[in-house]
Amino acid sequence: MRIAIYPGSFDPLTNGHLDVVQRAAKLFDRVVVAVAKNEGKHPLFTAAERMRMVTEAVAGLPNVEADAFDGLLVEYVAAKKARAVVRGLRAVSDFEFEFQLALMNRKLDENIETIFMMPKDTYTFLSSRIVKEIARLGGDVSQFVPPNVQRALKKKLKV
Ligand code: ADP
């Protein structure tokens, strides 16, 4: 059984994240979208809310599930009996941080490989941060996030 963990803040999940999930689901027997409870990042949505949004959005993908974690990623990956971590790469700007993270995780546990996936080109400009900014200003985010996330943004931001 090939299991991959796709970790992130998912604050909130976007169509770019979903694109990566769908690609990973074709390569692995099981994909766990792992919501980082997170820390100092001051997320807009609570971990429970982020987790619910992911669960709803991946409901149609039989080999994908949502989970939440905190603490060291490599320990979570090992506990899940997974060998691969999936991360998305949008542009060169993502590379440096992702490279550092992947090599650090390898130092911590050399059995774990990080797999990078590029989203569909139309999603390369998309980030949770920009989606929140547009939504906060009352802009239409329907092209960028699944319908359940759009509803959650409206409710949270009262727009
Ligand atoms: P983190 O806080 O860990 O960066 P994010 O939820 O922002 O969590 O992102 C999780 C992963 O998804 C990261 O590898 C990030 O590069 C990737 N990602 C974010 N947005 C996109 C997108 N539009 N297309 C592809 N990958 C993305």
PDB file of C-alpha atoms and ligand atoms in Angstrom:
ATOM      1  CA  MET A   1       0.000   0.000   0.000  1.00  0.00           C
ATOM      2  CA  ARG A   2       1.568   3.267  -1.124  1.00  0.00           C
ATOM      3  CA  ILE A   3       0.449   6.065   1.158  1.00  0.00           C
ATOM      4  CA  ALA A   4       1.258   9.735   0.636  1.00  0.00           C
ATOM      5  CA  ILE A   5       0.774  12.572   3.075  1.00  0.00           C
ATOM      6  CA  TYR A   6      -0.056  16.012   1.691  1.00  0.00           C
ATOM      7  CA  PRO A   7       0.551  18.393   4.598  1.00  0.00           C
ATOM      8  CA  GLY A   8      -0.311  22.072   4.752  1.00  0.00           C
ATOM      9  CA  SER A   9      -2.203  24.783   6.549  1.00  0.00           C
ATOM     10  CA  PHE A  10      -5.065  24.765   4.040  1.00  0.00           C
ATOM     11  CA  ASP A  11      -6.288  28.106   5.414  1.00  0.00           C
ATOM     12  CA  PRO A  12      -8.422  27.639   3.374  1.00  0.00           C
ATOM     13  CA  LEU A  13      -8.171  24.830   0.813  1.00  0.00           C
ATOM     14  CA  THR A  14      -8.035  26.187  -2.765  1.00  0.00           C
ATOM     15  CA  ASN A  15      -8.523  24.672  -6.209  1.00  0.00           C
ATOM     16  CA  GLY A  16      -4.718  24.666  -6.499  1.00  0.00           C
ATOM     17  CA  HIS A  17      -4.476  22.352  -3.485  1.00  0.00           C
ATOM     18  CA  LEU A  18      -7.255  20.191  -4.934  1.00  0.00           C
ATOM     19  CA  ASP A  19      -5.425  19.949  -8.243  1.00  0.00           C
ATOM     20  CA  VAL A  20      -2.362  18.602  -6.417  1.00  0.00           C
ATOM     21  CA  VAL A  21      -4.559  16.171  -4.435  1.00  0.00           C
ATOM     22  CA  GLN A  22      -6.130  14.817  -7.619  1.00  0.00           C
ATOM     23  CA  ARG A  23      -2.740  14.291  -9.239  1.00  0.00           C
ATOM     24  CA  ALA A  24      -1.366  12.547  -6.145  1.00  0.00           C
ATOM     25  CA  ALA A  25      -4.475  10.338  -5.934  1.00  0.00           C
ATOM     26  CA  LYS A  26      -3.569   8.884  -9.338  1.00  0.00           C
ATOM     27  CA  LEU A  27      -0.065   7.955  -8.198  1.00  0.00           C
ATOM     28  CA  PHE A  28      -0.695   6.603  -4.698  1.00  0.00           C
ATOM     29  CA  ASP A  29      -3.056   4.007  -3.256  1.00  0.00           C
ATOM     30  CA  ARG A  30      -4.021   6.413  -0.503  1.00  0.00           C
ATOM     31  CA  VAL A  31      -3.538  10.126  -0.008  1.00  0.00           C
ATOM     32  CA  VAL A  32      -3.990  11.770   3.375  1.00  0.00           C
ATOM     33  CA  VAL A  33      -4.493  15.530   3.269  1.00  0.00           C
ATOM     34  CA  ALA A  34      -2.994  16.468   6.620  1.00  0.00           C
ATOM     35  CA  VAL A  35      -4.133  19.773   8.064  1.00  0.00           C
ATOM     36  CA  ALA A  36      -1.445  21.312  10.258  1.00  0.00           C
ATOM     37  CA  LYS A  37      -3.108  22.574  13.415  1.00  0.00           C
ATOM     38  CA  ASN A  38      -0.640  25.386  13.380  1.00  0.00           C
ATOM     39  CA  GLU A  39       0.998  27.229  15.621  1.00  0.00           C
ATOM     40  CA  GLY A  40       2.154  30.714  15.246  1.00  0.00           C
ATOM     41  CA  LYS A  41       0.580  31.234  11.851  1.00  0.00           C
ATOM     42  CA  HIS A  42      -2.640  32.803  13.191  1.00  0.00           C
ATOM     43  CA  PRO A  43      -4.898  31.068  10.708  1.00  0.00           C
ATOM     44  CA  LEU A  44      -8.234  32.614   9.742  1.00  0.00           C
ATOM     45  CA  PHE A  45      -9.997  29.257  10.174  1.00  0.00           C
ATOM     46  CA  THR A  46      -9.645  26.955  13.170  1.00  0.00           C
ATOM     47  CA  ALA A  47      -8.083  23.536  12.612  1.00  0.00           C
ATOM     48  CA  ALA A  48     -11.529  21.953  12.923  1.00  0.00           C
ATOM     49  CA  GLU A  49     -12.955  24.296  10.279  1.00  0.00           C
ATOM     50  CA  ARG A  50     -10.044  23.702   7.893  1.00  0.00           C
ATOM     51  CA  MET A  51     -10.352  19.979   8.406  1.00  0.00           C
ATOM     52  CA  ARG A  52     -14.105  20.060   7.701  1.00  0.00           C
ATOM     53  CA  MET A  53     -13.581  22.034   4.476  1.00  0.00           C
ATOM     54  CA  VAL A  54     -11.002  19.502   3.262  1.00  0.00           C
ATOM     55  CA  THR A  55     -13.197  16.529   4.241  1.00  0.00           C
ATOM     56  CA  GLU A  56     -16.132  17.944   2.268  1.00  0.00           C
ATOM     57  CA  ALA A  57     -14.022  18.852  -0.760  1.00  0.00           C
ATOM     58  CA  VAL A  58     -12.384  15.401  -1.103  1.00  0.00           C
ATOM     59  CA  ALA A  59     -15.561  13.409  -0.421  1.00  0.00           C
ATOM     60  CA  GLY A  60     -15.767  12.372  -4.092  1.00  0.00           C
ATOM     61  CA  LEU A  61     -12.240  10.959  -4.180  1.00  0.00           C
ATOM     62  CA  PRO A  62     -12.370   7.387  -2.841  1.00  0.00           C
ATOM     63  CA  ASN A  63      -8.678   7.047  -1.974  1.00  0.00           C
ATOM     64  CA  VAL A  64      -8.295  10.465  -0.359  1.00  0.00           C
ATOM     65  CA  GLU A  65      -8.974  11.313   3.282  1.00  0.00           C
ATOM     66  CA  ALA A  66      -8.513  14.302   5.557  1.00  0.00           C
ATOM     67  CA  ASP A  67      -6.748  14.300   8.887  1.00  0.00           C
ATOM     68  CA  ALA A  68      -5.225  16.845  11.262  1.00  0.00           C
ATOM     69  CA  PHE A  69      -1.819  16.766  12.895  1.00  0.00           C
ATOM     70  CA  ASP A  70       0.532  18.792  14.997  1.00  0.00           C
ATOM     71  CA  GLY A  71       4.119  18.289  16.003  1.00  0.00           C
ATOM     72  CA  LEU A  72       6.835  16.964  13.744  1.00  0.00           C
ATOM     73  CA  LEU A  73       5.699  16.046  10.232  1.00  0.00           C
ATOM     74  CA  VAL A  74       8.148  13.126   9.922  1.00  0.00           C
ATOM     75  CA  GLU A  75       6.757  11.551  13.076  1.00  0.00           C
ATOM     76  CA  TYR A  76       3.214  11.890  11.780  1.00  0.00           C
ATOM     77  CA  VAL A  77       4.247  10.390   8.410  1.00  0.00           C
ATOM     78  CA  ALA A  78       5.876   7.402  10.097  1.00  0.00           C
ATOM     79  CA  ALA A  79       2.858   6.881  12.373  1.00  0.00           C
ATOM     80  CA  LYS A  80       0.640   6.767   9.276  1.00  0.00           C
ATOM     81  CA  LYS A  81       2.986   4.187   7.726  1.00  0.00           C
ATOM     82  CA  ALA A  82       3.532   6.490   4.762  1.00  0.00           C
ATOM     83  CA  ARG A  83       6.776   6.889   2.858  1.00  0.00           C
ATOM     84  CA  ALA A  84       6.054   9.967   0.798  1.00  0.00           C
ATOM     85  CA  VAL A  85       5.249  13.592   1.470  1.00  0.00           C
ATOM     86  CA  VAL A  86       3.575  15.494  -1.353  1.00  0.00           C
ATOM     87  CA  ARG A  87       4.096  19.233  -1.709  1.00  0.00           C
ATOM     88  CA  GLY A  88       2.992  21.630  -4.423  1.00  0.00           C
ATOM     89  CA  LEU A  89       5.391  23.804  -6.393  1.00  0.00           C
ATOM     90  CA  ARG A  90       3.901  26.822  -8.077  1.00  0.00           C
ATOM     91  CA  ALA A  91       6.879  28.887  -9.054  1.00  0.00           C
ATOM     92  CA  VAL A  92      10.561  29.340  -8.408  1.00  0.00           C
ATOM     93  CA  SER A  93       9.572  31.425  -5.388  1.00  0.00           C
ATOM     94  CA  ASP A  94       8.263  28.275  -3.671  1.00  0.00           C
ATOM     95  CA  PHE A  95      11.431  26.369  -4.374  1.00  0.00           C
ATOM     96  CA  GLU A  96      13.831  27.650  -1.763  1.00  0.00           C
ATOM     97  CA  PHE A  97      11.569  27.078   1.203  1.00  0.00           C
ATOM     98  CA  GLU A  98      10.332  23.712  -0.081  1.00  0.00           C
ATOM     99  CA  PHE A  99      13.886  22.568  -0.806  1.00  0.00           C
ATOM    100  CA  GLN A 100      14.990  23.434   2.717  1.00  0.00           C
ATOM    101  CA  LEU A 101      11.963  21.707   4.232  1.00  0.00           C
ATOM    102  CA  ALA A 102      12.432  18.551   2.141  1.00  0.00           C
ATOM    103  CA  LEU A 103      16.117  18.242   3.027  1.00  0.00           C
ATOM    104  CA  MET A 104      15.453  18.897   6.692  1.00  0.00           C
ATOM    105  CA  ASN A 105      12.758  16.224   6.734  1.00  0.00           C
ATOM    106  CA  ARG A 106      15.174  13.831   5.065  1.00  0.00           C
ATOM    107  CA  LYS A 107      17.754  14.576   7.764  1.00  0.00           C
ATOM    108  CA  LEU A 108      15.142  13.800  10.394  1.00  0.00           C
ATOM    109  CA  ASP A 109      13.994  10.588   8.697  1.00  0.00           C
ATOM    110  CA  GLU A 110      15.824   9.302   5.671  1.00  0.00           C
ATOM    111  CA  ASN A 111      13.064   6.830   4.799  1.00  0.00           C
ATOM    112  CA  ILE A 112      10.705   9.594   3.772  1.00  0.00           C
ATOM    113  CA  GLU A 113      10.773  11.047   0.259  1.00  0.00           C
ATOM    114  CA  THR A 114       9.247  14.381  -0.702  1.00  0.00           C
ATOM    115  CA  ILE A 115       7.431  14.437  -4.041  1.00  0.00           C
ATOM    116  CA  PHE A 116       6.763  17.788  -5.707  1.00  0.00           C
ATOM    117  CA  MET A 117       3.801  18.259  -7.958  1.00  0.00           C
ATOM    118  CA  MET A 118       3.115  21.192 -10.255  1.00  0.00           C
ATOM    119  CA  PRO A 119      -0.515  22.305 -10.468  1.00  0.00           C
ATOM    120  CA  LYS A 120      -2.341  23.103 -13.683  1.00  0.00           C
ATOM    121  CA  ASP A 121      -0.853  26.340 -15.029  1.00  0.00           C
ATOM    122  CA  THR A 122      -3.993  28.360 -14.269  1.00  0.00           C
ATOM    123  CA  TYR A 123      -3.488  27.681 -10.553  1.00  0.00           C
ATOM    124  CA  THR A 124       0.128  28.756 -10.319  1.00  0.00           C
ATOM    125  CA  PHE A 125      -0.848  32.247  -9.136  1.00  0.00           C
ATOM    126  CA  LEU A 126      -3.243  30.938  -6.526  1.00  0.00           C
ATOM    127  CA  SER A 127      -2.560  30.981  -2.794  1.00  0.00           C
ATOM    128  CA  SER A 128      -4.719  30.806   0.329  1.00  0.00           C
ATOM    129  CA  ARG A 129      -3.415  34.224   1.295  1.00  0.00           C
ATOM    130  CA  ILE A 130      -4.548  35.905  -1.917  1.00  0.00           C
ATOM    131  CA  VAL A 131      -7.933  34.158  -1.790  1.00  0.00           C
ATOM    132  CA  LYS A 132      -8.481  35.507   1.744  1.00  0.00           C
ATOM    133  CA  GLU A 133      -7.515  38.997   0.622  1.00  0.00           C
ATOM    134  CA  ILE A 134      -9.916  38.981  -2.328  1.00  0.00           C
ATOM    135  CA  ALA A 135     -12.733  37.540  -0.220  1.00  0.00           C
ATOM    136  CA  ARG A 136     -12.134  40.089   2.538  1.00  0.00           C
ATOM    137  CA  LEU A 137     -12.520  42.883   0.004  1.00  0.00           C
ATOM    138  CA  GLY A 138     -15.779  41.388  -1.246  1.00  0.00           C
ATOM    139  CA  GLY A 139     -14.337  39.941  -4.484  1.00  0.00           C
ATOM    140  CA  ASP A 140     -15.637  36.818  -6.217  1.00  0.00           C
ATOM    141  CA  VAL A 141     -13.513  33.778  -5.370  1.00  0.00           C
ATOM    142  CA  SER A 142     -15.734  31.169  -7.026  1.00  0.00           C
ATOM    143  CA  GLN A 143     -13.077  30.280  -9.624  1.00  0.00           C
ATOM    144  CA  PHE A 144     -10.436  29.748  -6.978  1.00  0.00           C
ATOM    145  CA  VAL A 145     -12.011  27.620  -4.251  1.00  0.00           C
ATOM    146  CA  PRO A 146     -14.615  24.837  -4.060  1.00  0.00           C
ATOM    147  CA  PRO A 147     -18.216  25.954  -3.267  1.00  0.00           C
ATOM    148  CA  ASN A 148     -18.083  24.830   0.382  1.00  0.00           C
ATOM    149  CA  VAL A 149     -14.968  26.958   0.977  1.00  0.00           C
ATOM    150  CA  GLN A 150     -16.626  29.924  -0.712  1.00  0.00           C
ATOM    151  CA  ARG A 151     -19.553  29.607   1.705  1.00  0.00           C
ATOM    152  CA  ALA A 152     -17.219  29.273   4.679  1.00  0.00           C
ATOM    153  CA  LEU A 153     -15.310  32.415   3.637  1.00  0.00           C
ATOM    154  CA  LYS A 154     -18.526  34.415   3.326  1.00  0.00           C
ATOM    155  CA  LYS A 155     -19.652  33.310   6.746  1.00  0.00           C
ATOM    156  CA  LYS A 156     -16.299  33.886   8.438  1.00  0.00           C
ATOM    157  CA  LEU A 157     -15.663  37.294   6.885  1.00  0.00           C
ATOM    158  CA  LYS A 158     -19.320  38.368   6.918  1.00  0.00           C
ATOM    159  CA  VAL A 159     -19.124  39.587   3.311  1.00  0.00           C
TER     160      VAL A 159
HETATM  161  P1  ADP B   1       1.936  25.673   4.192  1.00  0.00           P
HETATM  162  O1  ADP B   1       1.485  26.600   5.273  1.00  0.00           O
HETATM  163  O2  ADP B   1       2.492  24.385   4.694  1.00  0.00           O
HETATM  164  O3  ADP B   1       2.746  26.302   3.092  1.00  0.00           O
HETATM  165  P2  ADP B   1      -0.299  25.694   2.382  1.00  0.00           P
HETATM  166  O4  ADP B   1      -1.671  25.243   2.709  1.00  0.00           O
HETATM  167  O5  ADP B   1      -0.120  27.136   2.080  1.00  0.00           O
HETATM  168  O6  ADP B   1       0.576  25.210   3.578  1.00  0.00           O
HETATM  169  O7  ADP B   1       0.273  24.827   1.197  1.00  0.00           O
HETATM  170  C1  ADP B   1       0.434  23.449   1.293  1.00  0.00           C
HETATM  171  C2  ADP B   1       1.202  22.968   0.084  1.00  0.00           C
HETATM  172  O8  ADP B   1       0.431  23.215  -1.089  1.00  0.00           O
HETATM  173  C3  ADP B   1       2.535  23.674  -0.151  1.00  0.00           C
HETATM  174  O9  ADP B   1       3.445  22.726  -0.688  1.00  0.00           O
HETATM  175  C4  ADP B   1       2.209  24.717  -1.174  1.00  0.00           C
HETATM  176  O10 ADP B   1       3.348  25.044  -1.959  1.00  0.00           O
HETATM  177  C5  ADP B   1       1.167  23.993  -1.995  1.00  0.00           C
HETATM  178  N1  ADP B   1       0.263  24.906  -2.692  1.00  0.00           N
HETATM  179  C6  ADP B   1      -0.391  25.972  -2.210  1.00  0.00           C
HETATM  180  N2  ADP B   1      -1.127  26.567  -3.165  1.00  0.00           N
HETATM  181  C7  ADP B   1      -0.928  25.853  -4.291  1.00  0.00           C
HETATM  182  C8  ADP B   1      -1.378  25.969  -5.633  1.00  0.00           C
HETATM  183  N3  ADP B   1      -2.145  26.973  -6.025  1.00  0.00           N
HETATM  184  N4  ADP B   1      -0.951  25.058  -6.516  1.00  0.00           N
HETATM  185  C9  ADP B   1      -0.127  24.073  -6.123  1.00  0.00           C
HETATM  186  N5  ADP B   1       0.360  23.906  -4.899  1.00  0.00           N
HETATM  187  C10 ADP B   1      -0.038  24.781  -3.983  1.00  0.00           C
END
